[in-house]
Amino acid sequence: MRGDGSPSDVRQLLSQRADILSTLLRSERTKGELTDTLDVSRSTVDRGVRQLESTGLVRRSGGTVTATLAGRLAYDSYRQYCEETAHVVEFGDLLAELPPSAEVSHEMLDGATAYRSEPPATGRPANEITALIAQGTRMRACASAINDSAAADQFYRMITERGGQGSVVYTSSLAEHLREEYFQPHHDMVATGRFRAFETDSLPYELYIIDGDAGTTACVLIYNDSKTIRGTILNDTDAAVEWARETFEDQVAAATEFTDDFRIGDTTDGDAEEEPDGGAETE
């Protein structure tokens, strides 16, 4: 690129001439071929090629026009920007419910599916997560509420009946509630050696990473200001799962473990070997 155009000028040019540049990425074309392919006037093609050439995004050789390396890289950046903007628009109503400081990566949004709490299926977001837990073998989560008794029951069964593993970072207020009202089921889960509990001051959203026979799914569960579920975003791509795993590990690192609070009266011998990310592995 020749450097005689500012980044904002180049971005504007790409938004105006992306059709020409994308066509040239596939193969070199004459101006006549560009006119026919894009179904625009010759003057539009002439002007577009001239603008793209002036910034080094294309070059003319003889009667053909070719995209340069700079043109290919600029178009890739522009395409990624358009895709990421589309993700924000698609999930914007849910993301708007989160605190401004909350962090959700584009990797979590790319290829994701959203389920919103809307009539007549207001329970759909929680039900989708419950269904994953029911078939799961391991769950790592960050939770701020007991939003679905069925999900809690399926998680309990995963640990105590199906030999699954689990680690959860709870908000401090929820952790206290669990100690008082849900001691026995957590005592049972801890007694297996396959469950660990952590607490932290607050969470921007609920996060679930659920492993199953079909693969791993990352879920972000979003509440509104009145603590009503607005929706959930699910994604099973490798990039989304990796982002969720790293986010969970960061929460574990900043949290305090309180697994031992549920060991009172425990008569089991020994604990399973612990994983670095807060899970418990068994052979």
mmCIF file of C-alpha atoms in Angstrom, residues 129-139 154-155 157-159 162-165 209-215:
data_model
loop_
_atom_site.group_PDB
_atom_site.id
_atom_site.type_symbol
_atom_site.label_atom_id
_atom_site.label_comp_id
_atom_site.label_asym_id
_atom_site.label_seq_id
_atom_site.Cartn_x
_atom_site.Cartn_y
_atom_site.Cartn_z
ATOM 1 C CA ILE A 129 -28.463 -26.118 29.053
ATOM 2 C CA THR A 130 -30.334 -28.718 31.088
ATOM 3 C CA ALA A 131 -30.495 -31.010 28.058
ATOM 4 C CA LEU A 132 -26.718 -30.757 27.613
ATOM 5 C CA ILE A 133 -26.106 -31.511 31.296
ATOM 6 C CA ALA A 134 -28.435 -34.524 31.113
ATOM 7 C CA GLN A 135 -26.187 -36.064 28.452
ATOM 8 C CA GLY A 136 -22.924 -34.693 29.823
ATOM 9 C CA THR A 137 -19.929 -36.339 31.417
ATOM 10 C CA ARG A 138 -18.243 -33.214 32.777
ATOM 11 C CA MET A 139 -19.244 -29.646 33.526
ATOM 12 C CA GLN A 154 -29.158 -33.463 36.260
ATOM 13 C CA PHE A 155 -25.812 -32.108 37.454
ATOM 14 C CA ARG A 157 -26.947 -37.191 38.785
ATOM 15 C CA MET A 158 -23.984 -36.582 36.496
ATOM 16 C CA ILE A 159 -21.634 -36.553 39.477
ATOM 17 C CA ARG A 162 -23.027 -41.354 36.055
ATOM 18 C CA GLY A 163 -19.446 -40.985 37.301
ATOM 19 C CA GLY A 164 -19.087 -37.510 35.822
ATOM 20 C CA GLN A 165 -16.910 -34.626 36.950
ATOM 21 C CA ILE A 209 -18.617 -25.731 29.521
ATOM 22 C CA ILE A 210 -20.288 -29.109 29.126
ATOM 23 C CA ASP A 211 -18.505 -32.180 27.798
ATOM 24 C CA GLY A 212 -20.506 -35.025 26.308
ATOM 25 C CA ASP A 213 -20.082 -37.961 23.980
ATOM 26 C CA ALA A 214 -20.816 -35.718 20.985
ATOM 27 C CA GLY A 215 -18.267 -33.065 21.969
#
